[in-house]
Coordinates of C-alpha atoms in Angstrom, one line a residue:
M1 CA -3.6 1.9 21.8
R2 CA -1.3 -1.1 22.8
V3 CA 0.7 -2.2 19.8
R4 CA 2.6 -5.6 19.6
F5 CA 4.7 -7.5 17.1
W6 CA 4.8 -10.7 16.2
G7 CA 6.5 -10.8 12.9
T8 CA 8.4 -8.4 11.4
R9 CA 10.0 -10.2 8.2
G10 CA 9.2 -9.9 4.3
S11 CA 9.3 -12.5 1.8
I12 CA 10.0 -16.0 3.5
A13 CA 10.3 -16.9 7.6
S14 CA 13.9 -16.3 8.1
P15 CA 14.0 -18.2 12.3
G16 CA 17.8 -19.0 13.5
P17 CA 20.7 -18.0 15.6
S18 CA 21.5 -14.7 13.8
T19 CA 18.1 -13.2 13.8
V20 CA 16.9 -13.7 17.5
H21 CA 16.8 -10.3 18.2
F22 CA 15.0 -8.8 15.3
G23 CA 12.7 -12.2 14.4
G24 CA 11.9 -14.5 11.8
N25 CA 8.7 -14.5 11.5
T26 CA 6.7 -12.8 8.6
S27 CA 4.5 -9.9 9.2
C28 CA 2.0 -10.1 11.9
V29 CA 1.0 -6.9 14.3
E30 CA -1.8 -7.0 17.2
V31 CA -3.1 -3.3 17.8
E32 CA -5.9 -3.1 20.9
T33 CA -7.8 -0.1 22.0
K34 CA -8.5 0.8 25.6
A35 CA -12.3 -0.4 25.1
G36 CA -10.6 -3.9 23.9
K37 CA -11.3 -3.9 20.6
R38 CA -8.4 -6.2 19.0
F39 CA -7.4 -5.9 15.2
I40 CA -4.5 -8.0 13.4
F41 CA -2.5 -6.9 11.0
D42 CA -1.8 -9.8 8.2
C43 CA -1.5 -13.4 8.9
G44 CA 2.3 -14.3 8.9
T45 CA 3.8 -17.2 10.6
G46 CA 4.0 -15.0 13.7
I47 CA 0.2 -15.4 13.7
R48 CA 1.2 -19.0 15.4
A49 CA 2.3 -17.5 18.6
L50 CA -0.1 -14.5 18.6
G51 CA -2.6 -17.2 18.8
M52 CA -1.7 -19.2 21.6
H53 CA -1.1 -16.3 23.6
L54 CA -4.3 -15.3 23.3
L55 CA -6.0 -18.5 24.0
A56 CA -4.4 -18.6 26.9
T57 CA -4.9 -14.7 27.7
A58 CA -8.0 -13.6 26.0
P59 CA -11.3 -13.1 27.6
K60 CA -13.1 -15.9 25.9
P61 CA -14.7 -15.6 23.0
I62 CA -12.0 -14.4 21.5
L63 CA -13.5 -11.5 19.2
A64 CA -11.1 -9.9 16.2
T65 CA -10.8 -7.6 13.1
V66 CA -7.8 -9.0 10.6
L67 CA -6.6 -6.5 7.9
L68 CA -4.8 -7.9 5.3
S69 CA -2.9 -5.5 3.4
H70 CA -2.8 -8.0 0.3
S71 CA -2.7 -11.6 -0.3
H72 CA 1.2 -12.6 -1.0
W73 CA 2.2 -15.6 1.1
D74 CA 4.1 -13.9 3.2
H75 CA 1.2 -11.8 4.7
I76 CA -1.4 -15.1 4.7
Q77 CA 0.8 -18.3 5.5
G78 CA 0.3 -17.7 9.2
F79 CA -3.3 -18.1 8.8
P80 CA -4.3 -22.4 9.1
F81 CA -2.0 -22.2 12.3
F82 CA -4.5 -19.7 14.1
A83 CA -5.3 -21.6 17.0
P84 CA -8.3 -19.9 18.0
L85 CA -10.3 -20.5 14.5
F86 CA -9.9 -23.7 15.8
V87 CA -12.3 -23.2 18.8
S88 CA -16.5 -22.6 18.4
G89 CA -17.8 -19.0 19.7
N90 CA -14.8 -17.1 18.6
E91 CA -15.7 -14.5 15.7
F92 CA -13.4 -12.9 14.0
T93 CA -13.9 -10.3 10.8
I94 CA -11.2 -10.4 7.9
C95 CA -11.2 -7.7 5.7
A96 CA -8.5 -7.1 2.9
P97 CA -8.6 -5.4 -0.5
E98 CA -11.4 -5.5 -2.6
G99 CA -10.6 -7.9 -5.9
V100 CA -7.6 -9.7 -3.7
G101 CA -5.8 -12.1 -5.8
G102 CA -8.5 -11.8 -8.3
S103 CA -11.0 -13.7 -6.5
S104 CA -12.8 -13.5 -3.4
L105 CA -11.0 -13.1 -0.4
S106 CA -12.8 -16.4 0.8
E107 CA -11.4 -18.3 -2.4
V108 CA -7.9 -16.9 -1.4
L109 CA -7.7 -17.4 2.0
A110 CA -9.7 -21.4 1.2
G111 CA -6.9 -22.0 -1.7
Q112 CA -3.8 -22.5 0.7
M113 CA -6.2 -24.6 2.6
E114 CA -7.2 -27.2 -0.1
F115 CA -6.6 -31.0 0.9
T116 CA -3.3 -31.0 -1.6
Y117 CA -1.4 -28.6 1.2
F118 CA -3.3 -28.7 4.6
P119 CA -5.6 -31.3 6.6
V120 CA -8.3 -28.8 7.8
E121 CA -10.6 -26.5 4.8
L122 CA -11.7 -23.1 5.5
G123 CA -15.3 -24.2 5.6
Q124 CA -14.7 -27.0 8.2
L125 CA -13.5 -24.5 10.9
P126 CA -15.2 -24.2 14.3
A127 CA -14.8 -20.3 14.7
K128 CA -17.4 -17.7 12.9
I129 CA -15.4 -15.7 9.7
R130 CA -17.0 -13.0 8.5
F131 CA -15.7 -11.4 5.1
R132 CA -15.4 -7.8 3.9
E133 CA -13.4 -6.2 1.0
L134 CA -12.2 -3.0 1.1
S135 CA -11.4 -0.1 -1.2
E136 CA -9.8 3.4 -0.3
G137 CA -11.9 5.0 2.3
V138 CA -13.0 5.7 5.9
H139 CA -14.9 2.7 7.6
D140 CA -16.2 2.2 10.5
I141 CA -15.2 -1.3 11.8
D142 CA -16.4 -2.5 14.8
G143 CA -16.9 0.8 16.0
V144 CA -13.2 2.3 15.1
R145 CA -12.8 4.2 12.7
V146 CA -10.4 2.7 10.5
I147 CA -9.0 4.5 6.9
T148 CA -7.8 2.5 3.6
Q149 CA -5.4 4.4 0.8
F150 CA -3.9 2.0 -2.0
L151 CA -0.1 1.2 -1.7
N152 CA 2.4 1.4 -4.6
H153 CA 2.8 -2.6 -4.7
P154 CA 2.6 -5.0 -7.8
T155 CA -0.6 -6.1 -6.5
V156 CA -3.6 -4.7 -5.1
T157 CA -2.3 -3.9 -1.4
L158 CA -3.9 -1.5 1.2
G159 CA -2.4 1.0 4.0
Y160 CA -4.5 0.9 7.0
R161 CA -5.2 4.1 9.6
I162 CA -6.5 3.6 13.0
E163 CA -8.0 6.3 14.8
A164 CA -8.9 5.7 18.5
D165 CA -8.0 6.5 21.9
G166 CA -7.3 10.1 20.5
V167 CA -4.6 8.8 18.5
S168 CA -3.5 6.8 15.3
V169 CA -1.3 4.1 14.1
L170 CA -0.6 3.2 10.7
Y171 CA 0.5 -0.4 8.9
L172 CA 2.3 0.5 5.3
T173 CA 3.8 -2.3 4.5
D174 CA 4.9 -3.9 1.0
H175 CA 5.0 0.2 -0.6
E176 CA 7.5 1.3 -3.3
P177 CA 8.6 5.0 -3.8
F178 CA 6.7 6.2 -6.8
S179 CA 9.4 8.3 -8.3
E180 CA 13.6 7.6 -8.2
S181 CA 13.8 11.7 -6.6
L182 CA 11.9 12.2 -3.7
W183 CA 12.3 15.8 -3.9
R184 CA 11.7 18.5 -6.3
S185 CA 14.9 20.2 -7.4
D186 CA 13.8 23.4 -7.0
A187 CA 12.2 23.4 -3.3
Q188 CA 14.0 22.7 -0.4
P189 CA 13.7 19.3 0.8
G190 CA 11.4 18.3 3.9
G191 CA 8.0 19.8 3.0
L192 CA 5.3 18.3 1.5
S193 CA 4.9 20.7 -1.3
A194 CA 8.8 20.0 -2.2
I195 CA 7.7 16.3 -3.2
L196 CA 8.0 15.2 -6.5
H197 CA 5.7 12.8 -7.4
A198 CA 2.4 13.3 -6.5
G199 CA 2.0 9.5 -5.5
D200 CA 4.6 10.0 -2.9
R201 CA 3.1 13.4 -1.7
R202 CA -0.3 11.7 -1.0
H203 CA 1.4 8.8 0.9
A204 CA 2.8 11.5 3.4
D205 CA -0.4 13.3 3.6
F206 CA -2.1 9.6 4.3
M207 CA 0.3 9.1 7.3
L208 CA 0.0 13.4 8.4
G209 CA 1.2 13.7 12.4
A210 CA 0.3 9.9 12.8
D211 CA 1.4 8.9 16.2
L212 CA 3.3 5.5 15.2
V213 CA 4.1 4.4 11.5
I214 CA 4.4 1.1 10.9
H215 CA 6.3 0.9 7.5
D216 CA 8.2 -1.3 5.0
C217 CA 11.7 -0.9 4.7
Q218 CA 13.1 -4.1 3.0
Y219 CA 15.8 -2.4 1.5
T220 CA 19.1 -0.6 2.1
P221 CA 19.5 2.5 -0.6
E222 CA 22.7 0.4 -2.0
E223 CA 20.5 -2.3 -2.4
Y224 CA 17.2 -0.8 -3.6
S225 CA 19.1 -0.4 -7.5
A226 CA 18.7 -4.1 -7.9
K227 CA 15.2 -4.7 -6.5
K228 CA 13.5 -1.6 -8.6
N229 CA 10.0 -2.7 -9.0
W230 CA 9.9 -4.9 -6.6
G231 CA 7.5 -3.4 -4.0
H232 CA 9.6 -2.5 -1.2
S233 CA 11.2 0.9 0.4
T234 CA 14.8 1.9 2.0
Y235 CA 15.3 3.4 5.2
K236 CA 16.3 6.5 3.6
Y237 CA 12.9 7.1 1.9
V238 CA 10.4 6.2 4.4
V239 CA 12.2 8.2 6.9
E240 CA 12.4 11.4 4.8
I241 CA 9.0 10.6 4.3
A242 CA 7.7 10.5 7.7
A243 CA 9.9 13.8 8.6
A244 CA 8.1 15.8 5.8
A245 CA 4.7 13.8 7.3
R246 CA 5.7 15.0 11.0
V247 CA 5.2 11.4 12.4
K248 CA 6.0 10.9 16.1
R249 CA 7.6 7.7 16.0
L250 CA 8.5 5.2 13.0
A251 CA 8.8 1.5 13.3
L252 CA 11.0 -0.1 10.4
F253 CA 9.5 -3.2 9.4
H254 CA 9.4 -6.0 6.9
H255 CA 13.0 -6.4 7.1
D256 CA 14.7 -8.9 4.3
P257 CA 15.3 -12.6 5.3
L258 CA 19.4 -11.7 4.2
H259 CA 19.4 -8.8 6.8
D260 CA 20.9 -10.5 10.2
D261 CA 20.7 -9.0 13.7
A262 CA 23.9 -7.2 13.0
K263 CA 22.7 -6.2 9.4
L264 CA 19.6 -4.5 11.4
T265 CA 21.4 -2.8 14.0
L266 CA 23.5 -1.4 11.4
I267 CA 20.1 -0.1 9.7
E268 CA 19.0 1.2 12.2
R269 CA 22.0 3.5 13.2
R270 CA 21.8 5.2 10.0
A271 CA 18.0 5.8 10.0
K272 CA 18.2 7.3 13.5
S273 CA 21.5 9.4 12.1
L274 CA 18.8 10.6 9.4
A275 CA 16.0 11.1 11.2
A276 CA 18.0 13.6 13.4
L277 CA 19.2 15.3 10.8
R278 CA 15.8 16.0 9.5
R279 CA 13.6 16.2 12.7
N280 CA 15.0 15.7 16.6
D281 CA 11.6 14.7 17.3
L282 CA 11.3 11.6 14.9
T283 CA 12.0 8.3 17.3
V284 CA 13.0 5.5 14.6
F285 CA 13.6 2.0 15.2
C286 CA 13.5 -1.3 13.6
A287 CA 10.8 -3.5 14.7
Y288 CA 11.4 -6.5 16.8
E289 CA 9.2 -9.7 18.0
G290 CA 7.8 -9.1 21.3
C291 CA 7.9 -5.4 20.7
E292 CA 4.9 -3.9 22.8
L293 CA 4.3 -0.1 22.6
I294 CA 1.7 2.0 24.5
V295 CA 0.7 4.8 22.1
T296 CA -0.8 7.7 23.5
G297 CA -1.6 11.2 22.5
T298 CA -1.8 14.6 24.3
G299 CA -5.5 14.8 24.2
P300 CA -8.7 13.7 22.5
Q301 CA -8.5 15.0 19.3
M302 CA -7.2 12.7 16.3
T303 CA -5.4 14.2 13.0
S304 CA -7.6 15.0 10.5
V305 CA -6.8 12.8 7.1
S306 CA -8.1 14.1 3.7
V307 CA -9.0 10.5 1.8
A308 CA -10.3 9.5 -1.4
E309 CA -13.6 7.6 -1.4
P310 CA -14.0 5.0 -3.8
E311 CA -15.6 5.9 -6.9
A312 CA -18.9 4.0 -7.3
P313 CA -18.7 1.4 -10.3
K314 CA -20.7 1.7 -13.3
Q315 CA -23.6 -0.2 -13.4
E316 CA -24.0 -1.2 -17.0
G317 CA -20.9 -3.3 -17.2
K318 CA -17.0 -3.0 -17.4
R319 CA -15.1 0.4 -17.3
R320 CA -13.4 1.6 -20.5
V321 CA -9.9 2.1 -20.5
L322 CA -8.5 3.4 -24.0
V323 CA -4.5 2.8 -23.9
V324 CA -2.9 5.4 -26.2
D325 CA 0.4 4.7 -27.4
D326 CA 2.4 4.5 -30.6
D327 CA 4.5 1.4 -29.3
P328 CA 2.3 -2.2 -30.9
N329 CA 4.1 -3.9 -27.5
I330 CA 3.2 -1.3 -25.2
C331 CA -0.6 -1.9 -26.8
L332 CA -0.1 -5.7 -26.2
L333 CA 0.9 -5.6 -22.5
A334 CA -1.2 -3.3 -21.5
K335 CA -4.2 -5.7 -23.1
A336 CA -3.0 -8.4 -21.4
A337 CA -2.6 -6.1 -18.0
L338 CA -6.3 -4.9 -18.3
A339 CA -8.3 -6.7 -20.6
K340 CA -10.1 -9.4 -17.7
D341 CA -11.2 -6.5 -15.7
Y342 CA -12.1 -3.8 -18.5
I343 CA -12.8 -3.3 -21.8
V344 CA -9.7 -2.0 -23.7
L345 CA -9.4 0.2 -26.2
Q346 CA -6.3 1.2 -28.3
A347 CA -5.4 4.4 -30.3
E348 CA -1.8 4.9 -32.3
N349 CA -1.5 8.4 -31.2
G350 CA -3.0 11.9 -29.5
Q351 CA -4.9 12.8 -32.7
Q352 CA -6.8 9.5 -33.0
C353 CA -7.0 10.0 -29.1
M354 CA -8.9 13.3 -29.5
A355 CA -11.0 12.2 -32.5
M356 CA -12.1 8.9 -30.9
L357 CA -13.2 10.4 -27.2
D358 CA -16.7 11.5 -27.8
E359 CA -17.5 8.3 -29.0
A360 CA -15.8 6.3 -27.1
N361 CA -16.3 7.5 -23.7
P362 CA -13.4 5.7 -21.8
D363 CA -13.4 5.4 -18.4
L364 CA -9.6 5.7 -17.7
L365 CA -7.0 7.1 -20.3
V366 CA -3.7 5.1 -20.3
L367 CA -1.4 7.8 -22.6
D368 CA 2.2 7.9 -23.6
L369 CA 3.5 11.1 -23.6
N370 CA 6.1 11.2 -26.6
M371 CA 4.0 10.1 -29.6
P372 CA 4.2 11.3 -33.6
L373 CA 1.4 14.0 -34.7
M374 CA -0.1 14.8 -30.9
G375 CA 1.7 13.9 -27.9
G376 CA 0.4 13.0 -24.1
I377 CA 1.2 16.5 -22.8
E378 CA -0.6 18.4 -25.8
V379 CA -3.7 15.1 -25.3
L380 CA -3.2 16.4 -21.5
K381 CA -3.6 19.7 -22.2
I382 CA -6.8 20.2 -24.3
L383 CA -8.0 16.9 -22.5
R384 CA -8.5 19.1 -19.1
A385 CA -9.4 22.0 -20.8
R386 CA -12.6 20.0 -22.5
Q387 CA -16.1 20.2 -21.2
G388 CA -16.9 16.7 -19.6
F389 CA -13.7 15.3 -19.4
G390 CA -11.8 17.5 -16.9
T391 CA -11.8 14.9 -14.1
L392 CA -10.9 11.3 -16.4
P393 CA -8.4 9.8 -14.7
V394 CA -5.3 9.8 -16.5
L395 CA -2.4 7.3 -16.2
V396 CA 1.1 8.7 -18.0
L397 CA 3.2 6.3 -19.4
T398 CA 6.9 7.3 -20.4
A399 CA 10.2 5.5 -20.5
S400 CA 11.8 9.2 -19.0
G401 CA 11.6 9.1 -15.1
D402 CA 13.4 12.4 -14.4
E403 CA 11.8 15.2 -12.6
T404 CA 11.2 17.3 -15.7
H405 CA 9.0 14.6 -17.1
T406 CA 7.5 14.0 -14.0
R407 CA 6.3 17.4 -12.6
E408 CA 5.6 18.5 -16.7
S409 CA 3.1 14.9 -16.4
F410 CA 1.4 15.9 -13.2
E411 CA 1.2 19.9 -14.0
A412 CA -1.0 19.3 -17.1
G413 CA -3.2 16.7 -15.4
A414 CA -1.8 13.7 -14.9
T415 CA -3.8 11.1 -11.9
D416 CA -0.3 9.1 -11.8
H417 CA 2.9 8.6 -13.9
L418 CA 4.3 5.7 -14.6
T419 CA 7.9 4.9 -16.1
K420 CA 8.6 2.3 -18.7
P421 CA 9.8 -0.8 -18.5
F422 CA 6.9 -2.1 -16.1
T423 CA 5.3 -5.3 -15.5
I424 CA 1.9 -6.4 -16.2
P425 CA 0.5 -6.9 -12.1
Q426 CA 2.3 -2.8 -11.7
L427 CA 0.0 -1.8 -14.5
A428 CA -3.3 -3.4 -13.4
T429 CA -2.5 -2.2 -9.9
R430 CA -1.7 1.3 -10.8
V431 CA -5.1 1.3 -13.4
H432 CA -7.0 -0.2 -10.3
A433 CA -5.8 2.7 -7.5
C434 CA -6.6 4.9 -10.0
F435 CA -10.0 4.5 -10.2
A436 CA -10.4 4.3 -6.2
R437 CA -8.8 8.2 -6.4
N438 CA -11.5 11.3 -6.5
T439 CA -10.0 13.2 -9.0
A440 CA -12.1 16.4 -8.7
E441 CA -10.3 17.2 -5.9
P442 CA -6.4 16.2 -6.0
N443 CA -4.6 15.6 -2.8
K444 CA -2.8 19.4 -2.4
S445 CA -0.5 19.7 0.4
E446 CA 0.5 22.5 2.5
P447 CA 4.2 23.6 2.7
V448 CA 5.9 22.5 5.4

């Protein structure tokens, strides 16, 4: 596969004399298979230059699939300036996470093309545009295998794995570590089985054996403490987890607009040094505009990845979420986050939760750990042993994000573990992701 970077920044475009090498345009990456199938990751400002290039060089008509990670502005703001959209005969399929922005995909893109903001409306574009909303799973897109998995970001965000030509390329932007600690204290760091949080382990499994991973790396470890819950990673986390997943080549991406060429050069040097300590066969670099790679494999066999198939929605109406917490403020916050999309029920403690289960018949529990009468861990253990509730998704809430509580939660059967304080979008996104997973067969990693 051929991969070319057209925009590598995050948050906002930052052109100028101090960003000449790594570039100032926001996220846009082009991928083309040997068969000529073209995929475009995100529509940041970098897509403008890509569009001009395609008009000048690509066979006509221009056909492509756009894979949007999510609808934050730095990932869609270049869409109205993608010149091939203004040429009749060109055809584009635009894919994005299911329920992106709380609206349909077409409504989200049309919103920034209203007459108040842009002179041409979405419906007036001459090119043929199809819209496709995706959940987690394996998809056939234009004859190419595309695997999707939710990332950890304040809004619903998809990571993509493209497998073609005997190689695999992943695009994982706008993702934050699930846990402050990557490794278990009782295991040797570096193997998949040593990863503490199931979410981080699942993320590593998704990129297992990849030939190229393009990964969000907006902050340094020193910057991250002030940016926690903003939905981005550090180079240390990304290098460590990519090394554990036996990734062959890692492109650090979604550069902070405040990081000039000198800063990114330093980050690249530090990331390479860390990679050398972990695995001497892991190539690491900071992505830059104009960088073009030909990704080749050693044979026709592609890496096999275990992914969760999307859970079918219930036909009778909204899903039911039971929030179990003795803090009324948390219950109010949960209701504000979830009431639009789910029926939200409440229990004040574990005993009340257990008494409500059969009648309430929830599709998911949001469960606090520290409660009077019966705590969350006890509820989990009883639940997992109870017929009919062994695979019920459970999102654990706790003010304690330390290793002991995290491990205790997952060992008792939690689906996910979210540390307080959290934001309304965070909770809504994590609940959405829990529903998308196949909880009957949890991800299991083999030691490396």
